[in-house]
Coordinates of C-alpha atoms in Angstrom, one line a residue:
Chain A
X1 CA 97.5 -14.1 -129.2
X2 CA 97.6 -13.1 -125.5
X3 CA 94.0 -14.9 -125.1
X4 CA 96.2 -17.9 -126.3
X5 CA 98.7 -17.9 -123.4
X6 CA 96.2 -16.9 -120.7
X7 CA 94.2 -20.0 -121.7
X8 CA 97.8 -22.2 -122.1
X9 CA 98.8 -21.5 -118.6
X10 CA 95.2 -22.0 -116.8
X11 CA 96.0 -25.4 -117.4
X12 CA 98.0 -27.2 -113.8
X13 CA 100.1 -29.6 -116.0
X14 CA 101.3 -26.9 -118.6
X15 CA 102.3 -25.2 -115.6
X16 CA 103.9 -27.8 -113.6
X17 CA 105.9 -28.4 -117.2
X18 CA 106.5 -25.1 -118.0
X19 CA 108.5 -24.7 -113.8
X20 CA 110.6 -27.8 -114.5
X21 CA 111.5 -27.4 -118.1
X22 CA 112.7 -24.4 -118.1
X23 CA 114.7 -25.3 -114.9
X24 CA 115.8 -28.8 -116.6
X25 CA 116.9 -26.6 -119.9
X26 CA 119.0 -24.6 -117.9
X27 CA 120.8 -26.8 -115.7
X28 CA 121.1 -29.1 -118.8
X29 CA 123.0 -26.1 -120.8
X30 CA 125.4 -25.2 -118.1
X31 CA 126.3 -28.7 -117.9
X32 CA 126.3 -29.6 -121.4
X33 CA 129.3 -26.9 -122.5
X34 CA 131.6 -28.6 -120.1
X35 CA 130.1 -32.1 -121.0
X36 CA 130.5 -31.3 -124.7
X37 CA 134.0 -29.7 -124.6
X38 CA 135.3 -32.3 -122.4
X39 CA 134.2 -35.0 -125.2
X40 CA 131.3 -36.6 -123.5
X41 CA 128.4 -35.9 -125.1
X42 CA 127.3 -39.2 -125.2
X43 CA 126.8 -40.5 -121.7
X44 CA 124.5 -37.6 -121.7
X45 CA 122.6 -40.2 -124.2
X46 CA 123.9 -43.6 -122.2
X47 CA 122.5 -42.0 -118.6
X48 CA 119.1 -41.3 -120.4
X49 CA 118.7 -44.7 -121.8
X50 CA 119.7 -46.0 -117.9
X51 CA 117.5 -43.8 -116.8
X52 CA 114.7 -45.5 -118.9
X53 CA 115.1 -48.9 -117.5
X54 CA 115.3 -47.3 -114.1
X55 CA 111.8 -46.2 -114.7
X56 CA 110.6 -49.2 -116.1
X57 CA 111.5 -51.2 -113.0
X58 CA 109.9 -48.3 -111.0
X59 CA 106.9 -49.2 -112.8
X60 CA 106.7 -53.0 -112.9
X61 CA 107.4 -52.4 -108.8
X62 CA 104.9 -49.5 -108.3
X63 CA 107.5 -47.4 -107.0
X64 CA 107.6 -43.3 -107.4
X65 CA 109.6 -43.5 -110.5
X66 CA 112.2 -40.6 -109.2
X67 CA 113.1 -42.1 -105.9
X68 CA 114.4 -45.4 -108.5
X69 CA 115.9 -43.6 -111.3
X70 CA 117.7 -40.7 -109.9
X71 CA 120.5 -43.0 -107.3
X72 CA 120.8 -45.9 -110.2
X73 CA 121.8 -43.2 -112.8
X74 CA 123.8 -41.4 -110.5
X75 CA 125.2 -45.0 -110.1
X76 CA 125.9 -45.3 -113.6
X77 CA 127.0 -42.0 -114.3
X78 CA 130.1 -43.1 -112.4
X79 CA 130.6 -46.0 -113.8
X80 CA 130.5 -44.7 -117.5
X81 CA 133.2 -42.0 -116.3
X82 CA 135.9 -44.7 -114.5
X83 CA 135.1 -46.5 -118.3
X84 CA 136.2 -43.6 -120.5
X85 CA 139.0 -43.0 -118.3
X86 CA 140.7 -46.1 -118.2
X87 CA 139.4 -49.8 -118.7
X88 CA 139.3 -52.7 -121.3
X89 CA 136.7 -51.2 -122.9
X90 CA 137.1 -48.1 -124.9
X91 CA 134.5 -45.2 -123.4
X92 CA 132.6 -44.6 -126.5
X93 CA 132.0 -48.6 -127.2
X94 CA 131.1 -48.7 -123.5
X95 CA 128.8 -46.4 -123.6
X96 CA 126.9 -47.7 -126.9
X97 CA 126.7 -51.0 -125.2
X98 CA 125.8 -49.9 -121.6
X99 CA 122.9 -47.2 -123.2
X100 CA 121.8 -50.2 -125.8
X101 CA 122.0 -52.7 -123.0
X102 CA 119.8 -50.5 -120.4
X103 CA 117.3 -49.8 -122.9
X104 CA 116.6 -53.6 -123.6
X105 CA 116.4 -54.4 -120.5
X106 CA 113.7 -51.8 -119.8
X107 CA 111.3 -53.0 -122.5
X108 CA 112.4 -56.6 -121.7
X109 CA 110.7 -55.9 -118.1
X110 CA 107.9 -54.0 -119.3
X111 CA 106.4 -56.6 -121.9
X112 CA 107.0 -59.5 -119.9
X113 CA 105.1 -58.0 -116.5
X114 CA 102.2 -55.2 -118.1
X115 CA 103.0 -55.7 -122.0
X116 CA 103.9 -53.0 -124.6
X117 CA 101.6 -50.3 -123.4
X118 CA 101.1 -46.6 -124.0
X119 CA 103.0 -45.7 -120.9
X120 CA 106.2 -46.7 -122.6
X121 CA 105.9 -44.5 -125.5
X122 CA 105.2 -42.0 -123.2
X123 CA 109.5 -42.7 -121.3
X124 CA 110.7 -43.3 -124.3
X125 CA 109.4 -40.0 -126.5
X126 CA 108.2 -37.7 -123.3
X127 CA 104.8 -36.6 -121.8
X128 CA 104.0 -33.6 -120.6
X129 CA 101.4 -34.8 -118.5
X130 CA 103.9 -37.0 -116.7
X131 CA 104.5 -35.0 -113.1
X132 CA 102.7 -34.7 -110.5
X133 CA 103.4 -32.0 -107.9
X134 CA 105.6 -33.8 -105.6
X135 CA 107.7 -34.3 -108.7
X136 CA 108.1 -30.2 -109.2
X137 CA 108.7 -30.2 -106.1
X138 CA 111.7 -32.4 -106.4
X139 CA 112.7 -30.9 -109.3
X140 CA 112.8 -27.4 -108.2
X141 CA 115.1 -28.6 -105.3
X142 CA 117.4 -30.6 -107.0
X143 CA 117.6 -27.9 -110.1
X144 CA 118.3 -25.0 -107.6
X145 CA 120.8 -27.3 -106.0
X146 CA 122.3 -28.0 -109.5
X147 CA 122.5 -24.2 -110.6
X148 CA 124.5 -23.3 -107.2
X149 CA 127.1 -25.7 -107.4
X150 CA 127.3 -25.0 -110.8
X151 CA 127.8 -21.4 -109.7
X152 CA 130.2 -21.9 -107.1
X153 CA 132.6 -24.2 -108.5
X154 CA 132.2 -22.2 -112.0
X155 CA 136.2 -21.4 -112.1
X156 CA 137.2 -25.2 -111.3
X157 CA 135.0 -26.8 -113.4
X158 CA 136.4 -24.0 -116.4
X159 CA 139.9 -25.1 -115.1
X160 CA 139.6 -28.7 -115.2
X161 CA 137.4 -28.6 -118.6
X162 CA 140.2 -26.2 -120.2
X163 CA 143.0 -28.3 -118.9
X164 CA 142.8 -31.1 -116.8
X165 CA 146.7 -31.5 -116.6
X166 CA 147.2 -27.9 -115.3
X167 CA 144.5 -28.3 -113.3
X168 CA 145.7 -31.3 -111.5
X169 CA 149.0 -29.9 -111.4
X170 CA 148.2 -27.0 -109.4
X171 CA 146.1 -29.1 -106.9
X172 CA 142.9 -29.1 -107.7
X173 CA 141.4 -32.6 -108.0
X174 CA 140.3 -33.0 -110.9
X175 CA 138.4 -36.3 -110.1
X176 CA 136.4 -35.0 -107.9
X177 CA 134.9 -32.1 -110.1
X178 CA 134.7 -34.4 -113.0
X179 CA 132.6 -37.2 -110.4
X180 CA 130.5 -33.5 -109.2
X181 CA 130.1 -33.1 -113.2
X182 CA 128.9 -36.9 -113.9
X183 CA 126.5 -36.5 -110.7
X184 CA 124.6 -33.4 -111.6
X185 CA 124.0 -34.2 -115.1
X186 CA 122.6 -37.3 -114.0
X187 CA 120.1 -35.5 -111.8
X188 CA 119.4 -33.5 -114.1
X189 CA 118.8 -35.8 -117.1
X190 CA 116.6 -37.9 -114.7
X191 CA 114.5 -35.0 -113.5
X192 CA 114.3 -34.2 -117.4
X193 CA 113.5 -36.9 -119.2
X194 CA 110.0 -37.9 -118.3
X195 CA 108.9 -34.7 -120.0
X196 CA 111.9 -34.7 -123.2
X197 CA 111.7 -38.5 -123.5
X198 CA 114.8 -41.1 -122.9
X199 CA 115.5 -40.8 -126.5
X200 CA 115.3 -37.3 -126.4
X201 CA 116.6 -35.3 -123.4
X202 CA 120.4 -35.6 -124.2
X203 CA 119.5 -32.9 -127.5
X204 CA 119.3 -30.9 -124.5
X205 CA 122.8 -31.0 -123.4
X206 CA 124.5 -31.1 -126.8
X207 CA 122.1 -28.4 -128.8
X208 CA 122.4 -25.2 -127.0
X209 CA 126.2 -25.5 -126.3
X210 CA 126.9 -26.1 -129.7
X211 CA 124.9 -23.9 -131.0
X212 CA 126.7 -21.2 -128.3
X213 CA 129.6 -22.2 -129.7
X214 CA 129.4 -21.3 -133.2
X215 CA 129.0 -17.8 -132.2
X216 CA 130.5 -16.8 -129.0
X217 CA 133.9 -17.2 -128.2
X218 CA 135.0 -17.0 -124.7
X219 CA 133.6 -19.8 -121.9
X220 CA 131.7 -17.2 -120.2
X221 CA 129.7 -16.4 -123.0
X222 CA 129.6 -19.8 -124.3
X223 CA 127.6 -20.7 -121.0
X224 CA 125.6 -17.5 -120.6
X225 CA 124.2 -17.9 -124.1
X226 CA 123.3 -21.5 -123.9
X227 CA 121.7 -20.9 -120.6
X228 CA 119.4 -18.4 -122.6
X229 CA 119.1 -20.5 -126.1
X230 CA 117.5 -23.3 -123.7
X231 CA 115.2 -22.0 -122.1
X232 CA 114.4 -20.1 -125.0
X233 CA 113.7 -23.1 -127.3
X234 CA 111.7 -25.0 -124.4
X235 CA 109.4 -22.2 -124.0
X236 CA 108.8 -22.3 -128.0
X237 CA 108.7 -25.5 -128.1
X238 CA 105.9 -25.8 -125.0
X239 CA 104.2 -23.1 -127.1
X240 CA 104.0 -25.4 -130.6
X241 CA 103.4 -28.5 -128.9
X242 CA 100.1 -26.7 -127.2
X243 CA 99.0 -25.1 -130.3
X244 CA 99.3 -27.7 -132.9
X245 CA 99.2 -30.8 -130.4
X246 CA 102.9 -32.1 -131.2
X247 CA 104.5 -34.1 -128.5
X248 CA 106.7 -31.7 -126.0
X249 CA 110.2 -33.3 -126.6
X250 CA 110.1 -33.5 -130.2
X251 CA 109.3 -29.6 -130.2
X252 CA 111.4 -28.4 -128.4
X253 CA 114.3 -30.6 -130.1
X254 CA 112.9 -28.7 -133.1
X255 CA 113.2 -25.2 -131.9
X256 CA 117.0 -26.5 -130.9
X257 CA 117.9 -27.6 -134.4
X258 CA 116.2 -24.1 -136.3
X259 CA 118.1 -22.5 -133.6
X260 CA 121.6 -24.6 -134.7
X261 CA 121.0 -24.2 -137.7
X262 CA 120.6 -20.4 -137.3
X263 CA 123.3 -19.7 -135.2
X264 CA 126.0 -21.8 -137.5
X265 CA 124.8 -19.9 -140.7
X266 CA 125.6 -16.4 -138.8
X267 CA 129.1 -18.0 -137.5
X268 CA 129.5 -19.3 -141.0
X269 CA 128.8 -15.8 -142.7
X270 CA 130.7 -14.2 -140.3
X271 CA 134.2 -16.4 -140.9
X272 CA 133.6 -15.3 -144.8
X273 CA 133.4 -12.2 -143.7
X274 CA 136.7 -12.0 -142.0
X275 CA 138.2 -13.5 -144.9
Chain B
X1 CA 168.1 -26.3 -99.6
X2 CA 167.1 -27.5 -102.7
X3 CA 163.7 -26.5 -104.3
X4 CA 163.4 -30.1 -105.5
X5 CA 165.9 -33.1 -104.8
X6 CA 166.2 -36.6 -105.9
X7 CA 167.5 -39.3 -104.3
X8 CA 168.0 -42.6 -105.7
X9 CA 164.4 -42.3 -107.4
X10 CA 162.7 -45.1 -109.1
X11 CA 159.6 -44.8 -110.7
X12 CA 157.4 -47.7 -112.0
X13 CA 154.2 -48.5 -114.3
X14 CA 152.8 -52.0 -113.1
X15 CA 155.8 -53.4 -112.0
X16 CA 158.4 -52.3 -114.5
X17 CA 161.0 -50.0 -113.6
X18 CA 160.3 -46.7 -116.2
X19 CA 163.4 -45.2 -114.5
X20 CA 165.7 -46.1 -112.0
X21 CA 168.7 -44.4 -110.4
X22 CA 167.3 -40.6 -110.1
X23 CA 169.6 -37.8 -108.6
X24 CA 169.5 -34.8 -108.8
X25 CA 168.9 -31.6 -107.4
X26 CA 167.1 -28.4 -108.9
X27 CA 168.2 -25.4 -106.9
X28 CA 166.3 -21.5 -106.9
X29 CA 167.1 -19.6 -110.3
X30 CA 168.7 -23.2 -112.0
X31 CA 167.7 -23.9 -115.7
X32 CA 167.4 -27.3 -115.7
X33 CA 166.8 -29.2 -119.1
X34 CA 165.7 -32.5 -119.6
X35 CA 167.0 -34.4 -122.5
X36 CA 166.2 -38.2 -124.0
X37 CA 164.8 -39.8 -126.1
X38 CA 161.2 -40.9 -126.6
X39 CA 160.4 -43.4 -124.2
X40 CA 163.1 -42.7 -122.0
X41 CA 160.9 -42.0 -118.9
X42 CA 161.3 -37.7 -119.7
X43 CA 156.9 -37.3 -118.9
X44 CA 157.1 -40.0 -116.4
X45 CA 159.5 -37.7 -114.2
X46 CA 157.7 -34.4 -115.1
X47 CA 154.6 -36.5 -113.8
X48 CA 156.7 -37.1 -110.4
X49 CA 157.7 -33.6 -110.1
X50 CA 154.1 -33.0 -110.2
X51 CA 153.5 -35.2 -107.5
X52 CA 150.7 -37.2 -110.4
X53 CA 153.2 -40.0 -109.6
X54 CA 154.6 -41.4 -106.3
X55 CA 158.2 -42.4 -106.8
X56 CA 158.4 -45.8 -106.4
X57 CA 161.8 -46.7 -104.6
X58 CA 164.0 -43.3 -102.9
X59 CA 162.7 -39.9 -102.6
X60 CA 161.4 -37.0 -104.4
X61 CA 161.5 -33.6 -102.1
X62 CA 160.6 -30.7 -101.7
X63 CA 161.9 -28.0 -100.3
X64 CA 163.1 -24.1 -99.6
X65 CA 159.3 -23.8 -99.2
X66 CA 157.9 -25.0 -102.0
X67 CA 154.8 -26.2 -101.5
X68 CA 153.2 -28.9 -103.4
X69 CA 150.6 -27.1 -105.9
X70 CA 153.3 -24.0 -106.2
X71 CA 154.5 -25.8 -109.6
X72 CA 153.7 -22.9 -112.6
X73 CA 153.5 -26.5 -115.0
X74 CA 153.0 -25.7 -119.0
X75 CA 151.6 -29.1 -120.6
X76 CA 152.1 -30.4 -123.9
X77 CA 148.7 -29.5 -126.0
X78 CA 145.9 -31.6 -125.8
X79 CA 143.1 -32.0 -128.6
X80 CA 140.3 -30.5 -126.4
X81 CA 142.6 -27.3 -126.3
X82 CA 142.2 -26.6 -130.4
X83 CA 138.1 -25.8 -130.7
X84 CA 137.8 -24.4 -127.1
X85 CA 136.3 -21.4 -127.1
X86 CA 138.0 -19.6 -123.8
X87 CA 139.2 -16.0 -123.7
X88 CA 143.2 -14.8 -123.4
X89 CA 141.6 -13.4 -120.2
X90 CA 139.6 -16.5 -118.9
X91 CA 142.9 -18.9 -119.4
X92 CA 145.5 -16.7 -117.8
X93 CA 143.2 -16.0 -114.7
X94 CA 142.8 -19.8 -114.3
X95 CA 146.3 -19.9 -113.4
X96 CA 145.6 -18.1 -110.3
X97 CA 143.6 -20.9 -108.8
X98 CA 145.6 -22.5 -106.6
X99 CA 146.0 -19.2 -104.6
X100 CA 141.7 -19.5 -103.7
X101 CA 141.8 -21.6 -101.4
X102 CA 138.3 -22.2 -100.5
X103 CA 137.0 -19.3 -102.0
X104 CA 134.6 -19.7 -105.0
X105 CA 135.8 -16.6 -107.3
X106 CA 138.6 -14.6 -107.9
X107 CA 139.4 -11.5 -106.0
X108 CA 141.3 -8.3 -106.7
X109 CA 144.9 -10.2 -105.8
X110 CA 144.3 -12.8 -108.1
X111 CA 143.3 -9.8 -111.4
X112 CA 145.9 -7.9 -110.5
X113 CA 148.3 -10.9 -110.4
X114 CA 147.0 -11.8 -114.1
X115 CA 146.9 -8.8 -115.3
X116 CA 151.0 -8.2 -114.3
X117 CA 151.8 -11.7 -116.0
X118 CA 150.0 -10.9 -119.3
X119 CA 152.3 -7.4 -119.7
X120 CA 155.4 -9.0 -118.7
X121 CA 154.5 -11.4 -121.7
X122 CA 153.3 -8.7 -123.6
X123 CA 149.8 -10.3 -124.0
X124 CA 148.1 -7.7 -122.7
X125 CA 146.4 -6.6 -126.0
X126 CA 145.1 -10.2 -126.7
X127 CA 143.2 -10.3 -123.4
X128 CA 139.8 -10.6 -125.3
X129 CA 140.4 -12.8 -127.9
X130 CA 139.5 -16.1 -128.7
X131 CA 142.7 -18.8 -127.6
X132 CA 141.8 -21.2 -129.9
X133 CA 142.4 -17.8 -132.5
X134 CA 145.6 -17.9 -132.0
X135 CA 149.0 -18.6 -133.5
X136 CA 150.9 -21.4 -131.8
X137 CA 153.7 -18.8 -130.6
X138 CA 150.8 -16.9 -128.9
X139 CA 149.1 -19.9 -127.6
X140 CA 152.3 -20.5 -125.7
X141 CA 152.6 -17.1 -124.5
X142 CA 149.1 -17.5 -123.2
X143 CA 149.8 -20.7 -121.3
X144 CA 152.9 -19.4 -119.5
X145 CA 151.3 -16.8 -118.3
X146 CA 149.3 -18.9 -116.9
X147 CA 151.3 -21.4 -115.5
X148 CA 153.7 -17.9 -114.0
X149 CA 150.1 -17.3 -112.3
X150 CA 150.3 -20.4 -110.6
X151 CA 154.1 -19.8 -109.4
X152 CA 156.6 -17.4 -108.9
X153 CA 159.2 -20.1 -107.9
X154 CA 159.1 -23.1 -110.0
X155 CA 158.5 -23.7 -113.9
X156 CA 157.5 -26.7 -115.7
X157 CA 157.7 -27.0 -118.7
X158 CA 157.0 -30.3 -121.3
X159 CA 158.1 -29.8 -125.0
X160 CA 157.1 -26.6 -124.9
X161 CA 158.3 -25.5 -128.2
X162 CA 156.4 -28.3 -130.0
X163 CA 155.3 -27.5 -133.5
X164 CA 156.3 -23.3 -133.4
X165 CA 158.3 -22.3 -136.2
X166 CA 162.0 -21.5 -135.6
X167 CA 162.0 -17.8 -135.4
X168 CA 159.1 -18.1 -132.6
X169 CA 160.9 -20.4 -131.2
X170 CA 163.9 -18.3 -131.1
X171 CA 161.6 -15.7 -129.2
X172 CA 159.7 -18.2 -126.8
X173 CA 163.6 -19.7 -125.7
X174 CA 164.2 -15.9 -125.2
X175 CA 161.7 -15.0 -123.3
X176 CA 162.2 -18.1 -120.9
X177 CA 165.4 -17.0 -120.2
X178 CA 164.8 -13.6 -119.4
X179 CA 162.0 -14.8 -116.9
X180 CA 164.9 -16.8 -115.5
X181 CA 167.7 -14.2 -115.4
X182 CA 165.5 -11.0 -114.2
X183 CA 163.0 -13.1 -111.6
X184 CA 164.9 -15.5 -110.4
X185 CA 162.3 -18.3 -111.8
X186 CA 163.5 -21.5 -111.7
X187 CA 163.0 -24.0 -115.2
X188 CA 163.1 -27.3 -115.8
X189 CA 162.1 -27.7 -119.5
X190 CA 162.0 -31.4 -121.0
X191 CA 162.8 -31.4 -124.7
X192 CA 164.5 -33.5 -127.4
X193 CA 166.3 -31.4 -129.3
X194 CA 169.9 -31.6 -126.9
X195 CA 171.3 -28.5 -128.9
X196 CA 169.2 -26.1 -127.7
X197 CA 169.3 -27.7 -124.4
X198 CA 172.7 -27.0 -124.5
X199 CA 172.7 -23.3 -125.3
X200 CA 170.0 -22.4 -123.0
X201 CA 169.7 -24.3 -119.6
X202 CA 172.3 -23.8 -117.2
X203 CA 172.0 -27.6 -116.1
X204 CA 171.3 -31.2 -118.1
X205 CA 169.3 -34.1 -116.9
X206 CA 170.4 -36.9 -119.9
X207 CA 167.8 -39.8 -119.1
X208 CA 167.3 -43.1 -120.9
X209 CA 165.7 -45.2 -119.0
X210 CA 168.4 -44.4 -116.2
X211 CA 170.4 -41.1 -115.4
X212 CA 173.3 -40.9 -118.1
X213 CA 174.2 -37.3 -116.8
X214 CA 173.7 -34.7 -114.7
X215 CA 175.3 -31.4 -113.9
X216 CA 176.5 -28.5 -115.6
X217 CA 176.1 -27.5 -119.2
X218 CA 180.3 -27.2 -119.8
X219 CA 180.8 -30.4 -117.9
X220 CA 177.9 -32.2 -120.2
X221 CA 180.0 -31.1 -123.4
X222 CA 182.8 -32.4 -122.0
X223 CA 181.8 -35.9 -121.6
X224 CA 181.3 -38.2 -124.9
X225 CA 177.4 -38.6 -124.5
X226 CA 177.6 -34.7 -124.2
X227 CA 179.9 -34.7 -127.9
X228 CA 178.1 -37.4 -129.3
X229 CA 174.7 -35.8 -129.0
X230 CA 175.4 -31.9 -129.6
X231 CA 178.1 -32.3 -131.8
X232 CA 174.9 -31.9 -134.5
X233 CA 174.4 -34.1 -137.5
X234 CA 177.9 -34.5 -139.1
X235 CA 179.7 -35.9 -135.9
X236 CA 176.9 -38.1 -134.4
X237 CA 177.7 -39.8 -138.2
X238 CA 181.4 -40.0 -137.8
X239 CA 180.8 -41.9 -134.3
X240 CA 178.2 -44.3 -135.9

């Protein structure tokens, strides 16, 4: 068994995935409890799908695909926020049509200028052979910058997530921590999805806080437990993908459903139990 | 000087006077109510108290050193609020915000400041349970501690009573007027039901769409509006 691992981790790009996913699946969870309780779980999904045709453009221009996709899904993360809070448009439809949209135009770009290839598979489902260092590199900075600000404005964001109202009415601008909300999941789903896959990498930001919130119930604990659940699915997930060759993202969106499904029967028991 | 005053206040959505001809003055330890009907502009004001909402024509000040987020505001519930999982403890404490400044966490002022709000309230025993847990009584408990947190002068409060049955009702009226009497708090509750207005505030705010009254609680009964709309079920009839 040990043998296993020693051998798993000689290898530079299980490495390299190991260092960012377990940095992505963190950040990811922190965010997703406030992105889940605040109702918007799914521009977690419309940011991935921009994110997509950001790195298909990278790629038809032979540009490091980073450098494109994290500013144009910061871009749209802000975009999809000013839609769900006021607009024409209702958020939700906004969303379907801006993720649907972004995703078209991707393969619309790829076909006409390389054709269908395996690279596209590759964004759309993950691969963990996709970074290169300079990419961990990036991604270790921008995670560590995620986890601080996380840290530091932990009260606010509880205070505008809890109650925006209150929040605003005691003077804390609540724009402003839901715009520093939008922006760091957006880095974060970028630095992410490359390895999870476009289709993929929002299961990361709706599992583990749901699955938290079954059982726990205070915010703290809601957070601290996600945090954990994350990385602990990634690193099982990295595990079956390497022994039984199953693509990265799918795994670990595997691990995160047993774990869901785990955590809801003990919630579920324990309500019967009360009575 | 007056903790808030208005003077010939107009406030506007897009153009369209919500409510026009505001004045009115809320001075320390006053229990102000805020009566009307649905529609009649009662959120927009609370929403210019707030300062969410410029006033669109006169002014809105404040004063006796009230500063702007030194509001203790209790909103009506919002959906998010029912499945959140948050602690008695984590809620109340969230109050205390406003007194951080630029510091990231709370600091032995702010705890000790929570914890004295939650035994005035009598929540202490609750501290580690889940909000969304409990009763609606409780819930409201919770969320004036919270908002008492956030001010020792002013209290806002928007149908707070919304959905509690009558005897906790009874108790949360109670309650708000002891934190008037004994700390010198200042209220200004918006509701609809004009009866209990009556029997608790010390002063009425009648709104629709303008100012139809305001001033004291005896001089509001004596005026017809004050009859009309007190008088219960069996007079409002007769006048109809």
């Amino acid at each position: 068994m040990l043998a296993i691992f020693v051998e798993m981790f000689s290898y530079d790009f299980i490495l390299r995935a190991l260092i960012v996913g377990v940095l992505v699946s963190l950040c990811s969870a922190l965010l997703g409890v406030s992105l889940v309780l605040k109702r918007y779980s799914m521009i977690g999904d419309g940011l991935s799908h921009v994110g997509f045709s950001a790195l298909a453009f990278a790629m038809v221009l032979n540009i490091a695909p980073l450098y494109v996709a994290i500013p144009v899904v910061v871009v749209a993360a802000f975009l999809l926020l000013r839609l769900s809070e006021n607009g024409k448009i209702r958020g939700d439809a906004a969303i379907a049509m801006i993720s649907s949209g972004a995703l078209a135009l991707g393969v619309f770009a790829i076909s006409i200028t390389k054709g269908m290839n395996v690279d596209m598979s590759s964004y759309m489902f993950g691969s963990i052979l996709a970074m290169d260092n300079s990419d961990v590199v990036l991604s270790i900075c921008l995670s560590i910058m995620v986890l601080c600000l996380f840290a530091i404005f932990y009260n606010r964001i509880f205070a505008v997530t809890f109650d925006e109202n209150f929040a605003r009415a005691t003077g804390i601008n609540a724009e402003r921590y839901n715009a520093l909300i939008a922006f760091l999941s957006a880095v974060t789903i970028v630095l992410g999805m490359r390895m999870m896959g476009a289709l993929l990498i929002s299961s990361l930001i709706v599992f583990p806080p749901l699955s938290s919130m079954q059982i726990f119930k205070t915010f703290r604990n809601v957070v601290l437990s996600s945090a954990l659940l994350s990385v602990g699915c990634f690193l099982l997930g990295l595990c079956v993908s390497y022994l039984w060759a199953t693509p990265t993202g799918a795994s670990v969106v595997m691990a995160n459903i047993l774990a869901f499904l785990f955590f809801y029967s003990i919630g579920f028991a324990r309500d019967r139990m009360k009575g | 000087m007056s903790l808030i005053s208005c003077q010939d206040v107009t406030f506007s959505y897009e153009g369209r006077n919500v409510i026009t001809g505001l004045n009115f003055a809320v001075d320390k330890g006053d229990y102000l109510c805020i009566v009307g009907e649905n529609g009649s502009g009662k959120s927009t004001l609370i929403k210019g108290i707030l300062q969410l909402k410029a006033a669109n024509k006169g002014f809105l000040t404040l004063g006796d050193g009230l500063r702007l987020n030194e509001i203790g505001y209790l909103p009506q519930q919002t959906n998010v609020q029912k499945d959140f999982p948050a602690s008695v403890w984590e809620v109340v404490l969230s109050g205390c915000l406003n007194a951080l400044g630029y510091k990231p966490f709370f600091g032995k002022n702010e705890i000790t400041r929570a914890n004295e709000q939650m035994q005035t309230l009598h929540i202490s025993n609750l501290r580690n349970c889940c909000y969304r847990d409990l009763s609606g009584g409780q819930q409201q408990r919770v969320l004036l501690a919270r908002a008492l947190c956030a001010s020792h002068k002013l209290l806002v409060l928007d149908e707070p009573v919304t959905g509690l049955d009558p005897v906790v009702t009874m108790q949360f009226y109670h309650l708000l007027k002891e934190i008037n009497r004994a700390q010198g708090v200042s209220i200004i509750m918006v509701t609809h039901d004009i009866k209990e207005a009556v029997s608790q505030a010390d002063h009425i705010l009648h709104l629709h769409n303008k100012q139809l009254y305001f001033g004291s609680v005896s001089g509001y009964m004596n005026t017809a509006l004050g009859k009309f709309f007190s008088g219960g079920g069996q007079d409002a009839c007769n006048l109809r």
